[in-house]
XYZ file of C-alpha atoms in Angstrom:
453
model
C 98.952 125.863 127.480
C 99.406 123.058 125.530
C 99.544 121.014 128.975
C 96.534 122.106 130.618
C 96.112 119.650 133.128
C 92.541 118.099 133.701
C 92.022 119.626 136.657
C 90.994 123.700 137.145
C 94.624 125.271 136.007
C 93.575 128.168 138.264
C 95.937 129.608 140.810
C 95.661 132.632 142.998
C 96.553 134.928 140.725
C 93.799 133.995 138.534
C 91.595 133.986 141.506
C 92.587 137.817 142.959
C 90.584 140.443 141.781
C 87.948 138.369 139.770
C 85.220 140.585 138.732
C 86.609 143.499 140.676
C 86.840 146.069 137.292
C 88.851 149.230 137.704
C 86.954 152.355 137.164
C 87.924 152.715 133.496
C 86.546 149.373 132.999
C 83.243 150.152 134.851
C 82.781 153.150 132.916
C 83.501 151.391 129.707
C 80.935 148.738 130.090
C 78.595 151.228 131.507
C 78.896 153.492 128.276
C 79.121 150.818 126.203
C 75.697 149.054 127.338
C 74.407 152.486 127.226
C 75.263 152.918 123.237
C 74.218 149.663 122.519
C 70.620 149.892 123.965
C 70.596 153.074 121.795
C 71.398 151.333 118.318
C 69.379 148.660 119.314
C 66.219 151.268 119.671
C 66.957 152.891 116.709
C 67.272 148.979 114.915
C 70.571 149.908 113.666
C 72.449 147.217 115.235
C 71.920 143.985 117.672
C 73.976 141.514 119.043
C 71.807 138.291 118.613
C 72.091 136.962 114.777
C 68.411 135.510 115.299
C 66.560 138.981 116.054
C 68.959 141.042 113.598
C 66.071 139.634 110.378
C 63.316 141.138 112.461
C 64.688 144.636 113.058
C 63.792 145.701 109.479
C 59.892 145.037 109.949
C 60.785 147.159 113.186
C 62.377 149.892 111.484
C 59.815 150.210 108.776
C 56.758 149.854 111.039
C 55.560 146.422 110.263
C 56.194 145.376 113.781
C 55.681 146.687 117.426
C 58.564 147.170 119.816
C 56.548 144.667 122.179
C 56.382 142.037 119.413
C 60.277 142.316 118.711
C 61.121 142.363 122.323
C 58.988 139.138 122.896
C 60.557 137.662 120.149
C 64.512 139.050 121.623
C 63.773 137.328 124.949
C 62.556 134.366 123.931
C 65.970 133.980 121.981
C 68.113 135.232 124.326
C 66.839 134.723 127.735
C 68.393 131.082 127.892
C 72.053 132.722 126.921
C 71.764 135.260 129.195
C 71.134 133.431 132.692
C 72.237 130.083 131.693
C 75.491 130.781 129.700
C 76.549 134.217 130.038
C 76.085 134.838 133.790
C 77.323 131.245 135.001
C 80.675 132.133 132.351
C 81.048 135.124 133.863
C 81.278 133.903 137.436
C 83.340 131.031 136.966
C 86.018 132.836 134.741
C 86.036 136.134 136.177
C 85.615 137.516 132.696
C 82.591 139.177 130.969
C 81.168 137.983 127.921
C 79.170 139.223 124.720
C 75.910 137.191 126.020
C 75.896 138.775 129.417
C 76.601 142.713 128.107
C 75.191 142.819 124.851
C 72.025 140.368 124.640
C 70.156 142.152 127.508
C 71.259 146.012 125.810
C 69.491 144.338 122.641
C 66.176 143.931 124.501
C 66.465 146.676 126.616
C 66.607 148.612 123.839
C 64.142 147.333 121.754
C 61.219 147.718 124.716
C 62.377 151.364 125.326
C 59.266 153.179 124.412
C 61.541 156.750 123.770
C 64.491 157.024 122.288
C 66.052 158.646 125.737
C 65.206 156.011 127.565
C 66.908 153.263 125.709
C 70.345 154.753 126.696
C 69.254 155.151 130.325
C 68.128 151.298 130.518
C 71.432 150.226 129.045
C 73.417 152.109 131.150
C 71.698 150.738 134.102
C 71.845 147.271 132.895
C 76.171 148.059 132.410
C 76.145 149.246 136.363
C 73.989 146.169 137.367
C 77.161 144.232 135.889
C 80.037 145.933 136.631
C 78.500 146.255 140.629
C 76.374 143.252 141.154
C 78.167 140.545 139.619
C 80.956 140.936 142.142
C 78.881 140.839 145.130
C 77.411 137.856 143.730
C 80.798 136.049 143.098
C 81.946 136.796 146.779
C 78.777 135.324 147.901
C 78.938 131.928 146.078
C 82.686 131.874 146.947
C 81.466 132.207 150.516
C 79.162 129.284 150.323
C 80.231 125.790 151.542
C 79.546 124.192 148.550
C 81.974 126.643 146.302
C 80.139 125.957 142.837
C 82.048 128.617 141.195
C 85.124 127.412 141.517
C 83.894 124.102 140.534
C 82.867 125.688 137.538
C 86.310 126.293 136.194
C 86.994 122.336 135.300
C 85.225 123.419 132.153
C 87.765 125.352 131.052
C 89.713 122.333 129.873
C 87.033 120.581 127.770
C 85.865 123.937 126.243
C 88.948 124.915 124.751
C 90.160 121.922 123.744
C 86.526 120.548 121.967
C 86.424 123.990 120.604
C 89.598 122.995 118.422
C 87.516 120.671 116.627
C 85.052 123.198 114.590
C 86.143 123.369 111.263
C 86.861 119.789 110.809
C 82.786 119.253 111.857
C 82.074 122.122 109.362
C 84.180 120.823 106.381
C 82.618 117.232 107.232
C 78.952 118.749 106.673
C 79.831 120.862 103.549
C 82.291 118.872 101.802
C 81.978 115.308 102.694
C 83.758 112.484 104.866
C 87.344 112.422 102.874
C 87.709 116.485 103.204
C 86.558 115.475 107.142
C 88.963 113.038 107.787
C 91.828 115.173 106.552
C 91.410 118.165 108.114
C 90.708 115.827 111.434
C 94.382 114.323 111.063
C 95.783 117.883 110.198
C 94.112 119.193 113.136
C 95.473 116.423 115.679
C 99.053 116.306 114.502
C 99.416 119.894 114.478
C 97.833 120.035 118.573
C 100.436 116.978 119.133
C 103.268 118.740 117.881
C 102.466 122.093 119.435
C 102.357 119.865 122.431
C 105.435 118.640 122.224
C 107.366 121.167 120.801
C 105.633 124.352 122.208
C 104.370 123.553 125.454
C 103.591 127.031 126.703
C 101.506 127.400 123.587
C 97.864 126.421 123.570
C 97.532 123.554 121.749
C 94.681 124.281 119.622
C 95.522 127.893 118.077
C 97.275 126.415 115.148
C 95.222 123.708 114.632
C 92.093 126.006 114.630
C 94.088 127.610 111.988
C 94.684 125.476 109.687
C 91.220 123.563 109.971
C 89.698 127.291 109.000
C 91.824 127.988 106.311
C 91.358 124.420 104.542
C 87.489 125.196 104.925
C 87.882 128.683 103.422
C 90.189 126.666 100.571
C 87.474 124.049 99.703
C 84.470 126.569 99.472
C 86.642 129.192 97.416
C 87.829 126.441 95.095
C 84.508 124.807 94.927
C 82.700 128.058 93.864
C 85.806 128.851 91.434
C 84.722 125.715 89.527
C 80.814 126.328 89.695
C 81.839 129.844 88.117
C 83.937 128.492 85.358
C 80.875 126.076 84.473
C 78.318 129.093 85.049
C 80.370 130.900 82.446
C 80.688 128.094 79.972
C 76.844 127.398 79.912
C 76.087 131.074 79.747
C 78.590 131.671 77.107
C 77.292 128.590 74.830
C 73.146 129.683 75.474
C 74.137 132.972 74.435
C 73.094 134.215 77.811
C 74.192 136.885 80.571
C 74.655 136.405 84.203
C 71.759 138.238 84.896
C 71.317 140.765 87.996
C 71.015 140.140 91.533
C 66.985 141.055 92.478
C 67.816 141.527 96.123
C 70.727 144.078 95.208
C 68.322 146.962 95.528
C 67.610 145.991 99.171
C 70.882 145.173 99.770
C 72.028 148.673 98.489
C 69.624 150.702 100.841
C 70.400 148.830 103.734
C 73.899 149.813 103.600
C 73.352 153.099 102.932
C 70.852 153.403 105.708
C 74.238 152.203 107.962
C 76.876 154.772 106.349
C 74.748 157.820 107.303
C 75.122 156.690 111.072
C 78.792 156.446 110.478
C 79.843 158.164 113.639
C 77.713 156.489 116.260
C 79.595 152.833 114.494
C 82.560 154.331 114.929
C 81.847 154.952 118.620
C 80.418 151.734 118.854
C 83.789 150.225 117.417
C 85.891 152.201 119.698
C 84.128 150.716 123.106
C 84.039 147.634 121.916
C 87.727 147.402 121.090
C 88.509 149.509 124.569
C 86.705 146.852 126.531
C 88.726 143.857 124.767
C 91.810 145.839 125.238
C 91.010 145.883 129.042
C 91.094 142.051 129.358
C 87.793 142.354 130.757
C 86.354 140.593 128.344
C 86.070 137.739 126.247
C 84.415 137.418 122.782
C 83.720 133.891 123.480
C 83.624 130.428 125.569
C 87.176 129.603 124.710
C 88.208 132.959 124.864
C 86.835 133.848 128.285
C 89.195 130.998 129.926
C 92.119 132.307 127.799
C 91.687 135.816 128.988
C 91.104 135.001 132.269
C 94.578 133.318 132.490
C 96.165 136.233 130.672
C 96.491 134.386 127.060
C 95.604 137.441 125.015
C 97.653 136.673 121.702
C 96.204 133.105 122.102
C 92.613 134.246 122.738
C 92.995 136.885 119.829
C 93.901 133.830 117.565
C 90.863 132.120 118.515
C 88.807 135.128 117.804
C 90.260 135.757 114.407
C 89.656 132.183 113.271
C 85.778 132.818 114.359
C 85.548 135.838 113.192
C 86.817 134.720 109.130
C 84.108 132.278 109.643
C 80.973 134.324 110.589
C 81.496 137.206 108.340
C 79.530 135.870 105.353
C 76.552 135.410 108.148
C 76.944 138.930 109.736
C 77.679 140.622 106.566
C 74.231 139.068 104.670
C 72.246 139.572 107.655
C 73.043 143.303 107.621
C 72.618 143.968 104.487
C 68.986 142.538 104.524
C 67.760 143.737 107.816
C 69.439 147.055 108.179
C 70.527 146.302 111.172
C 74.649 145.587 111.884
C 75.965 143.444 114.840
C 76.963 145.180 117.709
C 80.578 143.754 117.693
C 80.781 143.788 113.617
C 82.387 141.067 112.041
C 83.950 140.455 115.149
C 87.469 141.574 114.155
C 87.935 144.376 117.379
C 88.154 141.622 119.574
C 91.480 139.738 118.812
C 93.019 143.803 117.725
C 91.598 144.620 121.498
C 93.326 141.956 123.044
C 96.762 142.589 121.321
C 96.952 146.551 121.928
C 99.140 147.921 124.582
C 97.054 151.006 125.697
C 93.565 152.245 125.651
C 94.228 154.895 123.259
C 95.364 152.863 120.326
C 92.313 150.968 120.850
C 90.020 153.759 120.916
C 91.405 154.607 117.435
C 91.644 151.444 115.959
C 88.269 150.231 116.902
C 86.648 153.293 115.380
C 88.779 152.831 111.875
C 87.983 149.389 112.357
C 84.049 149.614 112.549
C 84.139 152.647 109.467
C 85.876 150.238 106.771
C 83.973 147.663 107.399
C 80.526 149.615 107.494
C 81.819 151.044 104.104
C 83.153 147.713 102.674
C 79.465 146.258 103.285
C 78.289 146.589 99.886
C 81.214 145.515 98.585
C 81.535 142.437 100.428
C 78.123 141.782 100.041
C 78.615 141.688 96.344
C 81.401 139.457 96.787
C 79.681 136.907 98.610
C 76.840 136.731 96.131
C 79.324 135.121 93.510
C 80.449 132.720 96.526
C 78.059 130.690 97.470
C 79.655 127.967 99.343
C 81.808 130.261 101.249
C 78.256 131.737 102.371
C 77.139 128.465 103.547
C 80.668 128.182 105.294
C 79.119 130.431 108.083
C 76.193 128.290 108.518
C 78.133 124.990 108.790
C 80.274 127.103 111.198
C 77.726 128.267 113.145
C 76.304 124.543 113.396
C 79.475 122.991 114.020
C 80.475 125.608 116.779
C 77.546 125.140 118.747
C 77.918 121.187 118.238
C 81.399 121.131 119.848
C 80.683 123.704 122.676
C 77.200 121.468 123.297
C 79.328 118.466 124.194
C 82.399 120.667 125.768
C 80.156 122.440 128.058
C 78.250 119.315 129.132
C 81.524 117.421 129.864
C 82.876 120.403 131.828
C 79.476 120.375 133.570
C 79.882 117.104 134.551
C 83.625 117.399 135.771
C 82.377 120.586 137.697
C 79.230 118.668 139.542
C 81.873 115.716 140.303
C 84.446 118.503 141.933
C 81.451 119.968 144.249
C 79.474 117.073 145.182
C 81.024 113.608 144.051
C 78.480 111.222 143.028
C 75.579 113.029 144.590
C 76.720 116.159 142.037
C 77.072 113.984 139.030
C 73.313 112.961 139.911
C 71.554 116.585 140.112
C 73.769 118.270 137.319
C 73.274 115.570 135.037
C 69.253 114.511 136.178
C 68.828 118.921 135.630
C 70.165 118.668 131.730
C 68.046 115.253 131.327
C 64.833 117.105 132.989
C 65.478 120.029 130.601
C 65.470 117.556 127.812
C 62.426 115.800 128.620
C 60.769 118.855 129.306
C 61.604 120.349 125.723
C 64.813 122.532 126.436
C 63.438 125.141 128.455
C 67.051 125.853 128.362
C 68.920 125.769 125.328
C 71.580 123.213 124.984
C 74.346 125.439 124.832
C 73.269 126.802 128.372
C 71.873 124.080 129.985
C 74.812 122.506 131.392
C 76.298 125.718 132.795
C 73.009 126.292 134.478
C 72.839 122.682 135.699
C 75.866 122.893 137.691
C 74.645 126.767 139.233
C 71.188 125.222 140.356
C 73.100 121.850 141.618
C 75.239 123.866 143.353
C 72.333 125.735 145.374
C 70.621 122.696 145.793
C 74.002 120.917 147.418
C 73.922 123.982 149.642
C 70.512 123.371 150.763
C 71.360 119.755 151.406
C 74.510 121.152 153.262
C 72.367 123.590 155.638
C 69.529 120.500 156.486
C 72.441 118.322 157.450
C 71.976 116.333 155.038
C 75.550 116.443 152.707
C 78.932 116.891 153.705
C 81.148 118.999 151.099
C 83.940 117.411 149.753
C 87.816 118.080 150.817
C 90.025 118.975 148.437
């Protein structure tokens, strides 16, 4: 994969059977959507990290379902329609923004416990049956903007490789960031030269994430030694964690519902094992290309980076992540059949929930490691924003030449000028979809001639 061309590397094999899921896949998506909506209704789990802190107020009756649903819609709508749907249609692979963000909203909004899984299952049916029709319709248009959107694959895959470098630079300064950048560049060049069939960014991302965690742990150990020396000199103890009682109550609440979380882990792992789902932007394109091993590497590194964020928000709110620490993604990609995926997913989620209190106590003594999570989140957002803007302009050129660039680039700039009605990460893909529709309208008005391949 290190030799990915700049032009969309999609052949007939990748295009065949796009969004045409087998019966097992259809049932898995529908059942999993029903379960995730039910868990959101109980305020036990949501996918959106920004919504999770509000779940404690909902669970304790300090907030209404309508108010919480309004917050959820505001934080999720742009990702559902601007990123989730376009990414699924362009790659032919489902993603968590399309599958899980709507079930967050439906589960919170449902006034009755029994209605939440019904609404969630209905959304799953829309995803597995409705997307196929939308995909066929879009590919039948004179200006096939979905095929053009496959141009986003290369920018997303390669620029995503740099997120550890950005995180290191922001948290530890220019010199460590420069060192990480040189190491990653050398590994990308070396991989492309020696192993051209391997995704060139895989080893580079591994090195970057290990460097980030290494820098963080080293800083925390130095600070801990200094604090102990200062406390010893002053004759003081280490002190108690004022959040310990709240974290303990949240962890106990999650453990009481362990069977539900084991079912959730089994379902998410099965969905990943079926290879109709990718856990992220880069992963979606890798799964679409049949590169499950590289997809597992990408999501594994990402999981280690986001573990502190997911653990701390779960302990503070009493609501877990729909995908847990997301280790079930890479495990699912690599497993050979569905039955091991069901078992492994259930066991992984059980281990995560049972270990949550211990992980929280460990992170309490590692503030720099906790900060890594926020830095990684910001770095991933920055790299993907650039990759998706660049990829969207490549898609615009492929479907409409200069006029396509004018429409897509103009829509992106208009969104910026209007205060980002659509979040930046989703603005580029959304602009390609709208621009593609406009080009088809211009064709029907005999004002535009589609480009020839």
